[in-house]
PDB file of C-alpha atoms and ligand atoms in Angstrom:
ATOM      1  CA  UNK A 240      25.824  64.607  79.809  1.00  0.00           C
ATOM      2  CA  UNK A 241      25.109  64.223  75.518  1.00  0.00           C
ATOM      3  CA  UNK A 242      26.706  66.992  73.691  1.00  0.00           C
ATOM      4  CA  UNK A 243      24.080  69.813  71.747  1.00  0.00           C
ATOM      5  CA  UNK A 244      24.831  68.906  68.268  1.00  0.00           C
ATOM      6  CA  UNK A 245      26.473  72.572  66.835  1.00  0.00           C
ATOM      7  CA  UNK A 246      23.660  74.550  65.366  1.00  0.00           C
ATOM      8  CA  UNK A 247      23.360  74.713  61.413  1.00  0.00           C
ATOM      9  CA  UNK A 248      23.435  78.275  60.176  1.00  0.00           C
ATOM     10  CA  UNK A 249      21.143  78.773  57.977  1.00  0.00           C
ATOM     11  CA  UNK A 250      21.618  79.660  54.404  1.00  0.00           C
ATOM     12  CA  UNK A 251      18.929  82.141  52.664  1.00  0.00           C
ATOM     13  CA  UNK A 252      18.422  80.289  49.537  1.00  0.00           C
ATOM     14  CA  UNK A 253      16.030  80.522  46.724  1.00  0.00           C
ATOM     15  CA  UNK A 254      13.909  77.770  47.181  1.00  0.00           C
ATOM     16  CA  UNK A 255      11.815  75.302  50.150  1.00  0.00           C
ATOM     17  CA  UNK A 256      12.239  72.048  51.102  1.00  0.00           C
ATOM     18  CA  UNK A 257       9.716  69.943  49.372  1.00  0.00           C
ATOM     19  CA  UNK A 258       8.816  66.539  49.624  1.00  0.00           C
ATOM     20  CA  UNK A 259      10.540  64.672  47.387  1.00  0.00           C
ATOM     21  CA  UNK A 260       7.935  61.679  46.609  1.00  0.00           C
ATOM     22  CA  UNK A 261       7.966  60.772  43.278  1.00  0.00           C
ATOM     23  CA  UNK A 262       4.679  59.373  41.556  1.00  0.00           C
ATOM     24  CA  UNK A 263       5.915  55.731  39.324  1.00  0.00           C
ATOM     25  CA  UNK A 264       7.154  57.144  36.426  1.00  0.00           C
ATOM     26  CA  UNK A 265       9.437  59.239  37.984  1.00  0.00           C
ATOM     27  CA  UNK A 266      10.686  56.721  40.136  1.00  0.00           C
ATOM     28  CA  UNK A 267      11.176  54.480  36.772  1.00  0.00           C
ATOM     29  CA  UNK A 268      13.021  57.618  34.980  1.00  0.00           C
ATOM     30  CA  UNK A 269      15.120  58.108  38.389  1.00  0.00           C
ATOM     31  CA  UNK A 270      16.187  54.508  38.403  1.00  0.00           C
ATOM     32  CA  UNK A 271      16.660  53.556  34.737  1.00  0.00           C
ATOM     33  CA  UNK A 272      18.384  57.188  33.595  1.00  0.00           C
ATOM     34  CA  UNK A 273      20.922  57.070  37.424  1.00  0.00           C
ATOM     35  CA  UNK A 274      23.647  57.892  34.537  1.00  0.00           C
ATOM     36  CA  UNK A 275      23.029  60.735  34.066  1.00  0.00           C
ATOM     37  CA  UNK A 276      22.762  62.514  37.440  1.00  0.00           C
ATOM     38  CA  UNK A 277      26.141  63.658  38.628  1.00  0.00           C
ATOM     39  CA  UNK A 278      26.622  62.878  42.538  1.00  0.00           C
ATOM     40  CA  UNK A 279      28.852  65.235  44.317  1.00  0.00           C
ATOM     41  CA  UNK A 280      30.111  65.775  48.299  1.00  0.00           C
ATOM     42  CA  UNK A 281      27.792  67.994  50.240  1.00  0.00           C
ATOM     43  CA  UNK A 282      28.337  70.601  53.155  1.00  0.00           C
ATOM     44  CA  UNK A 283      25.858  70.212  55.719  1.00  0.00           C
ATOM     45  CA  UNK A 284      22.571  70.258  53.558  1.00  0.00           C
ATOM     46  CA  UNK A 285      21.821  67.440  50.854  1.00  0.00           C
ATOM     47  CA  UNK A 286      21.287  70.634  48.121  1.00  0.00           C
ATOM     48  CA  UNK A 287      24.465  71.897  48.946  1.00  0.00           C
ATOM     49  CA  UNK A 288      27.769  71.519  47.258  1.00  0.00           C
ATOM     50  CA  UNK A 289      31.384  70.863  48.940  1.00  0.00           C
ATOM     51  CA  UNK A 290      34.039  73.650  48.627  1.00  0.00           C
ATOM     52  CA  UNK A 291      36.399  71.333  46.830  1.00  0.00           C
ATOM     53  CA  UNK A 292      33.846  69.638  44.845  1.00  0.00           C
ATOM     54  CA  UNK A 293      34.706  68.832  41.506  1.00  0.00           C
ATOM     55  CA  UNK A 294      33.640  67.254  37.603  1.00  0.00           C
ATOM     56  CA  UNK A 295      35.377  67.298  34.583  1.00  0.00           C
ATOM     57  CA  UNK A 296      32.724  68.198  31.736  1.00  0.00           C
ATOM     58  CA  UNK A 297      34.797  66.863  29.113  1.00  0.00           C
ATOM     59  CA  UNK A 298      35.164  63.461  30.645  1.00  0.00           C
ATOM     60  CA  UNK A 299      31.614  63.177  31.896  1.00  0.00           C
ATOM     61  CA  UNK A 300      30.626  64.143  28.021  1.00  0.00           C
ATOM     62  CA  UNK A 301      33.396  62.467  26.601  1.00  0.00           C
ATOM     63  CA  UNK A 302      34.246  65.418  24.696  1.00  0.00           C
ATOM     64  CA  UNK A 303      35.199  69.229  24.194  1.00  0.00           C
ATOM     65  CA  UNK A 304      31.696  71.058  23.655  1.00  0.00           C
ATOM     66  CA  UNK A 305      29.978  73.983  24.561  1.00  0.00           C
ATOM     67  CA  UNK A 306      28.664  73.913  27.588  1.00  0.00           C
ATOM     68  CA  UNK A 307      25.384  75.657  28.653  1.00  0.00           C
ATOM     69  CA  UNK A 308      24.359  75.128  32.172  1.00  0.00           C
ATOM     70  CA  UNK A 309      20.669  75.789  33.693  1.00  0.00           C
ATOM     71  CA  UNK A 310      19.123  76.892  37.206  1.00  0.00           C
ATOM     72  CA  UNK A 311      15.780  75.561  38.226  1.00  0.00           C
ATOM     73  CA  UNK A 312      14.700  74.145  35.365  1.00  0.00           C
ATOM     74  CA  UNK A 313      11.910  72.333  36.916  1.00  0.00           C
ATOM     75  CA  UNK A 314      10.515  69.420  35.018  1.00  0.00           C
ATOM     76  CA  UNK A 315      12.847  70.248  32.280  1.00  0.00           C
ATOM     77  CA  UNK A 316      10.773  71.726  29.389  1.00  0.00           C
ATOM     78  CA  UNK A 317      13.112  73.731  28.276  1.00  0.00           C
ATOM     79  CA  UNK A 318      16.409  72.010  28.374  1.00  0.00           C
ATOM     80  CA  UNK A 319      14.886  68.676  26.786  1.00  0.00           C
ATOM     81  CA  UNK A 320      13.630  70.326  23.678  1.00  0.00           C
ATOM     82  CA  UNK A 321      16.825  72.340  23.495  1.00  0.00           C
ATOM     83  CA  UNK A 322      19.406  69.566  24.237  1.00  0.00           C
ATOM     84  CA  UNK A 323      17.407  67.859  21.503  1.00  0.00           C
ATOM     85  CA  UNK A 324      17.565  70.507  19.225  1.00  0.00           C
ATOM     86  CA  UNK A 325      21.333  71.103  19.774  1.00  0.00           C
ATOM     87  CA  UNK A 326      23.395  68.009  20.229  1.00  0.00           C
ATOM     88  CA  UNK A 327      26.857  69.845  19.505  1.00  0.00           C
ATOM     89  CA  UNK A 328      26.271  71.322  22.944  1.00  0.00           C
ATOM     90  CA  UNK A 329      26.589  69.547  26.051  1.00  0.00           C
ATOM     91  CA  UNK A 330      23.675  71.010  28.958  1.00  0.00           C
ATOM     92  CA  UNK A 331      23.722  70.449  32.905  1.00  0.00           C
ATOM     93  CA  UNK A 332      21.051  71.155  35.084  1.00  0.00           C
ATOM     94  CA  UNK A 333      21.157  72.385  38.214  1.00  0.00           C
ATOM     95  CA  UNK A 334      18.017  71.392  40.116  1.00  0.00           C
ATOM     96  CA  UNK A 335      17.017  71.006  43.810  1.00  0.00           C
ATOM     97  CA  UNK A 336      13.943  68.855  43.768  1.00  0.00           C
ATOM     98  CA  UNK A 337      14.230  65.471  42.657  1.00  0.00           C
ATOM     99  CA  UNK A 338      11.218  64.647  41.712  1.00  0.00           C
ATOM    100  CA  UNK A 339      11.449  67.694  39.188  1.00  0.00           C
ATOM    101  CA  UNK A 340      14.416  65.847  37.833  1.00  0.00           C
ATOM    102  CA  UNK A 341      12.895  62.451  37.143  1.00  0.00           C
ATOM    103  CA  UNK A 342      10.849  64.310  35.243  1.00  0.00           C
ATOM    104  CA  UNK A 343      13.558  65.841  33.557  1.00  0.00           C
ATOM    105  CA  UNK A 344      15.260  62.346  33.085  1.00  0.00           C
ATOM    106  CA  UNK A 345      11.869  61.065  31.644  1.00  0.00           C
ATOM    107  CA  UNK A 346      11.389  64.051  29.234  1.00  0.00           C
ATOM    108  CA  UNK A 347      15.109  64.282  27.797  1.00  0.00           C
ATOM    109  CA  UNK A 348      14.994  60.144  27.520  1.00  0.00           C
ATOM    110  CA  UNK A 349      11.912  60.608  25.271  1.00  0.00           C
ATOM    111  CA  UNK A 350      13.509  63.488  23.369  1.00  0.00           C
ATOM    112  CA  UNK A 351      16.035  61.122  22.163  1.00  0.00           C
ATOM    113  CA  UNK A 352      18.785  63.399  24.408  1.00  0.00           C
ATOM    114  CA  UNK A 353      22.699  62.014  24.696  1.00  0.00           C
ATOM    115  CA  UNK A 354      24.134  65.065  25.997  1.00  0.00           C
ATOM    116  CA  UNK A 355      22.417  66.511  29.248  1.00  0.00           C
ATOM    117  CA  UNK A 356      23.421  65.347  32.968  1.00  0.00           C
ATOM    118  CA  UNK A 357      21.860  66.603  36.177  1.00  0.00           C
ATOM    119  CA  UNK A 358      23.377  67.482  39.400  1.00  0.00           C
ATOM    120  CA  UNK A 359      20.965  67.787  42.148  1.00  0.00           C
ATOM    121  CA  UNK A 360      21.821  70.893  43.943  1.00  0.00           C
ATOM    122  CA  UNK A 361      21.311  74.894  44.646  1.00  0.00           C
ATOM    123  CA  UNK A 362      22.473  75.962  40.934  1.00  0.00           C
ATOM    124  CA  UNK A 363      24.130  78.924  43.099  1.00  0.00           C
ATOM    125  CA  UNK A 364      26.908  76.985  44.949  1.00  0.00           C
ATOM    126  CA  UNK A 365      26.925  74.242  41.834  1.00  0.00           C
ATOM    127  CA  UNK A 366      27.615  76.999  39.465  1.00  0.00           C
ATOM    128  CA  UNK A 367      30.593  78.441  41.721  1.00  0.00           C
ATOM    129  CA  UNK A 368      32.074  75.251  42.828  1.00  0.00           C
ATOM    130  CA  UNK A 369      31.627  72.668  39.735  1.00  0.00           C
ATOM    131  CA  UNK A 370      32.102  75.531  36.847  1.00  0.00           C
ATOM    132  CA  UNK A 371      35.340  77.098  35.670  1.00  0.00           C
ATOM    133  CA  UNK A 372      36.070  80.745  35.507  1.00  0.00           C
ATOM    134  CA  UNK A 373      35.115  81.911  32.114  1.00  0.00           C
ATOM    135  CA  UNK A 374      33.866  78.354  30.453  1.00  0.00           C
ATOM    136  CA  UNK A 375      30.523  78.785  30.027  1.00  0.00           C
ATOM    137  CA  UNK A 376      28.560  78.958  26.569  1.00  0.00           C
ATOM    138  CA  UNK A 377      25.137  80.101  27.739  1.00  0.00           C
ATOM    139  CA  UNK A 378      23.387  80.191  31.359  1.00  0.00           C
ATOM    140  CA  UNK A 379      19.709  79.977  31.863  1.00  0.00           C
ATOM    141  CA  UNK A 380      17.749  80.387  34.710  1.00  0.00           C
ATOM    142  CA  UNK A 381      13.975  81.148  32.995  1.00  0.00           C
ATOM    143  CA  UNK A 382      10.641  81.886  35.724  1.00  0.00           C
ATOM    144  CA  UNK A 383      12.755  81.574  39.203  1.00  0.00           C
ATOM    145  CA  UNK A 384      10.238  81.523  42.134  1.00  0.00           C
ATOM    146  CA  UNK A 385       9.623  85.539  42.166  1.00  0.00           C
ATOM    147  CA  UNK A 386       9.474  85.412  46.197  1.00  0.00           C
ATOM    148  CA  UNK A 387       6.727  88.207  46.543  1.00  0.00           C
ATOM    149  CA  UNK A 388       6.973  89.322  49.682  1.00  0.00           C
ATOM    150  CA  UNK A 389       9.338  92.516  50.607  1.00  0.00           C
ATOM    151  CA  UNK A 390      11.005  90.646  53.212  1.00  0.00           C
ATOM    152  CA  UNK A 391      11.414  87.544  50.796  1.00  0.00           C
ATOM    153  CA  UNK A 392      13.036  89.544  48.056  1.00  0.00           C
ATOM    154  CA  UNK A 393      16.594  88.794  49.980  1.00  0.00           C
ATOM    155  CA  UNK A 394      15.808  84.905  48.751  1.00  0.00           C
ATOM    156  CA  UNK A 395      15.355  85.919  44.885  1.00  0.00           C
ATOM    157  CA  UNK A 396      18.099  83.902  42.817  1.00  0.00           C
ATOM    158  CA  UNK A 397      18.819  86.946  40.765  1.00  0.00           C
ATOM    159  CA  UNK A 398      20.680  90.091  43.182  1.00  0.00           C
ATOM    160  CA  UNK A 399      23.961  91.143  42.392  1.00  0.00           C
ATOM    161  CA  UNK A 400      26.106  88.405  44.364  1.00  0.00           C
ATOM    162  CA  UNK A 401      24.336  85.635  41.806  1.00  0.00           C
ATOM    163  CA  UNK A 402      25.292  88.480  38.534  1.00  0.00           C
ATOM    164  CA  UNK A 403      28.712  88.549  40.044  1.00  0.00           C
ATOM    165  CA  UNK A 404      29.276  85.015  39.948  1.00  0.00           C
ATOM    166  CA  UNK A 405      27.311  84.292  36.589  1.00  0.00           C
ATOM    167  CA  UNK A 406      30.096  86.734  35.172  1.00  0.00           C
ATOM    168  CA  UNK A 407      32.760  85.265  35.820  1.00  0.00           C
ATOM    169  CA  UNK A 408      31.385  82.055  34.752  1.00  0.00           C
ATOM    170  CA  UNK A 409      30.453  83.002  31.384  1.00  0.00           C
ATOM    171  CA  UNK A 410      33.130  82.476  28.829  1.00  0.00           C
ATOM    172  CA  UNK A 411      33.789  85.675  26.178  1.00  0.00           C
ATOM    173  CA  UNK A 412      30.940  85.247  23.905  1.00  0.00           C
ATOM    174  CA  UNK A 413      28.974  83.072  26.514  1.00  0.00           C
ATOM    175  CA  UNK A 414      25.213  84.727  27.454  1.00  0.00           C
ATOM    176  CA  UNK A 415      22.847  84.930  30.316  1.00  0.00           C
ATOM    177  CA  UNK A 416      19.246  84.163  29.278  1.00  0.00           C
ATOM    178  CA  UNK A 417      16.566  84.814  31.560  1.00  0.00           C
ATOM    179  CA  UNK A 418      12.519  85.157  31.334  1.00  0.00           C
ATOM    180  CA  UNK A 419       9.855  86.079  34.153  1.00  0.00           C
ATOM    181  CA  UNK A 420       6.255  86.814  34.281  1.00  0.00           C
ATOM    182  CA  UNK A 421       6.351  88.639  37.043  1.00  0.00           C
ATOM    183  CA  UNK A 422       6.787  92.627  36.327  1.00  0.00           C
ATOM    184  CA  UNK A 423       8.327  93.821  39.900  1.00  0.00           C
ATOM    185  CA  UNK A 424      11.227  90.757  39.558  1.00  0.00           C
ATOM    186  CA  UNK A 425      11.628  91.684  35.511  1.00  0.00           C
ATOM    187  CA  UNK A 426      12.304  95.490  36.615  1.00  0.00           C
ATOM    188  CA  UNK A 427      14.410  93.949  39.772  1.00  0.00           C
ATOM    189  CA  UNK A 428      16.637  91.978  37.131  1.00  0.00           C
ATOM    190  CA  UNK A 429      16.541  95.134  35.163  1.00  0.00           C
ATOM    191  CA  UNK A 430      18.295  97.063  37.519  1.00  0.00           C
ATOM    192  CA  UNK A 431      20.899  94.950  39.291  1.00  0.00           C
ATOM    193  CA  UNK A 432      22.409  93.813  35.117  1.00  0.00           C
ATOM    194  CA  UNK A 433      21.591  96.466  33.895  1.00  0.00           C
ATOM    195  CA  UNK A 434      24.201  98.063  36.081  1.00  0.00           C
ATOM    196  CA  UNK A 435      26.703  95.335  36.235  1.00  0.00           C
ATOM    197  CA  UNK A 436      30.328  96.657  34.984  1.00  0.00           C
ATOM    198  CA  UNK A 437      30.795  93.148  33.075  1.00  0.00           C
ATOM    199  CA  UNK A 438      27.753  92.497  32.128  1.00  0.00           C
ATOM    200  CA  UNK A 439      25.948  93.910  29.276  1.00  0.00           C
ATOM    201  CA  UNK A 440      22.390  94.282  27.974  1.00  0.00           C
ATOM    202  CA  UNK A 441      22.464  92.684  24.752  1.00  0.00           C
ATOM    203  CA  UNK A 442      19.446  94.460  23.387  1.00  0.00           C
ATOM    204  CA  UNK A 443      19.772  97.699  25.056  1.00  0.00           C
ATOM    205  CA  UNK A 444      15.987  96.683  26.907  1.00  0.00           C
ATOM    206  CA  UNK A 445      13.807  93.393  27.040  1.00  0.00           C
ATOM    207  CA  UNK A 446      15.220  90.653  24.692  1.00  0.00           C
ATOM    208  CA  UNK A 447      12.909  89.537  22.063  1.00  0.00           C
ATOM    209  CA  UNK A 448      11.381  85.939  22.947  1.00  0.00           C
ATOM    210  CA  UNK A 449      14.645  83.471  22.600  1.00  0.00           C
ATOM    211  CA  UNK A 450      13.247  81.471  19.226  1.00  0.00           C
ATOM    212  CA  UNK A 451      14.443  77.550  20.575  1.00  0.00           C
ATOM    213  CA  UNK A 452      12.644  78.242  24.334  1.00  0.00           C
ATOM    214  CA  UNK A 453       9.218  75.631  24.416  1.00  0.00           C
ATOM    215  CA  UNK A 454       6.671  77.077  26.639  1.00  0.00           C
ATOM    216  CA  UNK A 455       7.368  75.602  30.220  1.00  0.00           C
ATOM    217  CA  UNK A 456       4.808  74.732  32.860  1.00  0.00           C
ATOM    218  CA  UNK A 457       5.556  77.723  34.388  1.00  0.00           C
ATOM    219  CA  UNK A 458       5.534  80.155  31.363  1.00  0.00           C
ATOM    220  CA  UNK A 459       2.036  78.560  31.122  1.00  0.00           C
ATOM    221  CA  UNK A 460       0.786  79.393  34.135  1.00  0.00           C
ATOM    222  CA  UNK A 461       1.865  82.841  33.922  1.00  0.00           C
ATOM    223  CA  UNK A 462       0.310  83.759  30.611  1.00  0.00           C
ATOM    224  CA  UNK A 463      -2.941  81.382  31.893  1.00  0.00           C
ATOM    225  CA  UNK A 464      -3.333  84.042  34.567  1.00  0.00           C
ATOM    226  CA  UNK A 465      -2.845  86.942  31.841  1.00  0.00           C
ATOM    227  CA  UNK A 466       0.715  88.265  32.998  1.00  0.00           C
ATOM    228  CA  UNK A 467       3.032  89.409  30.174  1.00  0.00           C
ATOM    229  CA  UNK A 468       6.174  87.330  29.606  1.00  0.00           C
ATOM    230  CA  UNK A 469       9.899  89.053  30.263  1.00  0.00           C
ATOM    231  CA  UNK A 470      13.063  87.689  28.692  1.00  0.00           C
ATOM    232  CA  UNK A 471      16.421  89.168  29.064  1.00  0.00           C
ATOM    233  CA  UNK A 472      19.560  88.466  27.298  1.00  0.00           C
ATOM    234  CA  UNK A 473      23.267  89.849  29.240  1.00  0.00           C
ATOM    235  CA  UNK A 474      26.491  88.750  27.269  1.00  0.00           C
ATOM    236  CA  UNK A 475      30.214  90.616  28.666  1.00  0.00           C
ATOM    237  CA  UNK A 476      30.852  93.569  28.285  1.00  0.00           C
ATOM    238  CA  UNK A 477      34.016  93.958  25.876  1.00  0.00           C
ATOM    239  CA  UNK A 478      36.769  94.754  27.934  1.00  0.00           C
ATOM    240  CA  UNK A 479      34.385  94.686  31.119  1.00  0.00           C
ATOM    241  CA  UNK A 480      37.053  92.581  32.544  1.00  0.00           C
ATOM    242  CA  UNK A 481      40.562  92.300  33.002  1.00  0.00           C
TER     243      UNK A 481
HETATM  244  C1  LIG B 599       9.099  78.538  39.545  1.00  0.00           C
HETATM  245  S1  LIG B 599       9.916  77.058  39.149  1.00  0.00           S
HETATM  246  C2  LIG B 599      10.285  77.276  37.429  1.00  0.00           C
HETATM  247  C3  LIG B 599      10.623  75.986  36.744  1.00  0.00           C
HETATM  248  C4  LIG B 599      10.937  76.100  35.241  1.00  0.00           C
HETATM  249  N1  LIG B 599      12.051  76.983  34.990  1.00  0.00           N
HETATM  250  C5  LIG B 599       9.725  76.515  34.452  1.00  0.00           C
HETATM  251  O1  LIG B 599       9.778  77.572  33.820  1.00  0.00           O
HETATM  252  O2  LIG B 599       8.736  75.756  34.451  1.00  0.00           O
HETATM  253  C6  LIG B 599      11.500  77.314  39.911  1.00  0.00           C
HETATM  254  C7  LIG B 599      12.352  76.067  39.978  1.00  0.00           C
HETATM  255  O3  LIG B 599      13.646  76.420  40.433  1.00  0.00           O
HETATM  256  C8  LIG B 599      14.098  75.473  41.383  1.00  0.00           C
HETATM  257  N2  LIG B 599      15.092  76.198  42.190  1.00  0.00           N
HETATM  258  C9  LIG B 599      14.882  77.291  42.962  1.00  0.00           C
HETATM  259  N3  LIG B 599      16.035  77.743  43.465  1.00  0.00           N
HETATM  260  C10 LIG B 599      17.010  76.913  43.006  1.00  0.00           C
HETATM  261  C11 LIG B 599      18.414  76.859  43.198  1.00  0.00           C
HETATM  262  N4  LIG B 599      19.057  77.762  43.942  1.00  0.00           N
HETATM  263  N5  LIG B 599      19.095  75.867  42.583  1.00  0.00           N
HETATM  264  C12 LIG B 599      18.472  74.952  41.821  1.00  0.00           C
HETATM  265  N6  LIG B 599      17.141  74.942  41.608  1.00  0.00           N
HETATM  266  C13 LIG B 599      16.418  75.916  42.196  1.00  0.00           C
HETATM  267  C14 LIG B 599      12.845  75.026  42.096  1.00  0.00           C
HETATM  268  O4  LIG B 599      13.007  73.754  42.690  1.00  0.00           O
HETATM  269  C15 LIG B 599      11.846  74.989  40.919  1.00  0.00           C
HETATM  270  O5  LIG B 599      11.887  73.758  40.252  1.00  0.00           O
END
């Protein structure tokens, strides 16, 4: 008699399985940039991340920088022109669809960028697993898929489990930069940080547009379609922990 294989639980998570086809170039970034993605043991799903997973920044990098870490950063608009723009800080992505991080690869390589590396992997159990408590200069995670429906809302990256974990990642000092264009998810975000007992607001409301963020393709599409842009900015709150 053959054995049922045991069943995988299922994990809500923020994002679909894609295909993960990738058009030449991509395939050419993939290959020639391979440095710079940082392989780590799974669970059971290839986006997932092993309990006792590990990398040491500093020796990836080669040195003691800041590190800024972002979620879903898609093709990489954003952390290509900033990782260009700030090469005293050392910036990891945390991606799930590889063809999104060829592109990445392709965009920082033509930027002229030394100091980003890529894990491929849901940022949420990268972020508790490969992070330290506390060691964290900035985190971004800017338009996350808004999940629309009611009875998606459960798969949204930002709820307070995700805030929880971003602060305690966050070193003192270290902020949480987001941006949406979709109103409902702005006021969701609103709500749960707003809230938080470590975090804090740090403009008392809607942050001002962060000056070094490039439009990305999704910031595009948003304003294309005539929805207003939300950023947010969350630092800790002093003496918010203990
Ligand atoms: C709506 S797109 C936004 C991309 C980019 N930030 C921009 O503004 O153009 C959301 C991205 O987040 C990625 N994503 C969603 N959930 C994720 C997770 N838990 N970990 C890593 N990446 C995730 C998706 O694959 C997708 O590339």
């Amino acid at each position: 008699m053959t054995e049922t294989p045991p069943r995988v639980q299922r994990e809500v998570v923020s994002f679909v399985r894609r295909s993960a086809r990738m058009n030449p170039s991509q395939e050419k970034a993939w290959r020639e940039h391979a440095d710079w993605v940082i392989r780590v043991p799974k669970r059971l799903t290839s986006t997932s991340v092993a309990s006792d997973a590990h990398v040491d920044w500093a020796s990836v990098f080669g040195r003691d920088a800041p590190l800024v870490v972002e979620i879903g950063g898609g093709t990489g608009d954003v952390i290509a022109a900033v990782a260009a723009a700030h090469p005293q800080r050392d910036h990891v992505a945390f991606e799930v669809f590889e063809p999104a991080v060829a592109s990445t690869l392709s965009k920082c390589a033509r930027a002229g960028v030394a100091n980003l590396r890529v894990v491929v992997a849901n940022g949420v159990d990268a972020l508790g697993t490969l992070i330290e408590d506390r060691s964290l200069a900035e985190l971004w995670t800017f338009f996350p898929d808004p999940w629309h429906k009611k009875r998606h809302h459960k798969r949204r990256l930002v709820s307070r489990p995700f805030a929880d974990l971003v602060a305690a990642k966050l070193a003192d000092g270290g902020v949480w930069r987001l941006a949406t264009d979709w109103a409902d998810y702005a006021s969701a975000m609103r709500e749960v940080l707003d809230d938080h007992p470590v975090l804090v607001n740090r403009y008392n409301g809607w942050a001002p547009r962060w000056e070094d963020r490039p439009q990305s393709r999704y910031e595009a599409k948003g304003i294309a379609a005539g929805r207003t842009i939300y950023d947010l900015c969350y630092g800790i709150r002093e003496g918010g922990r203990r």
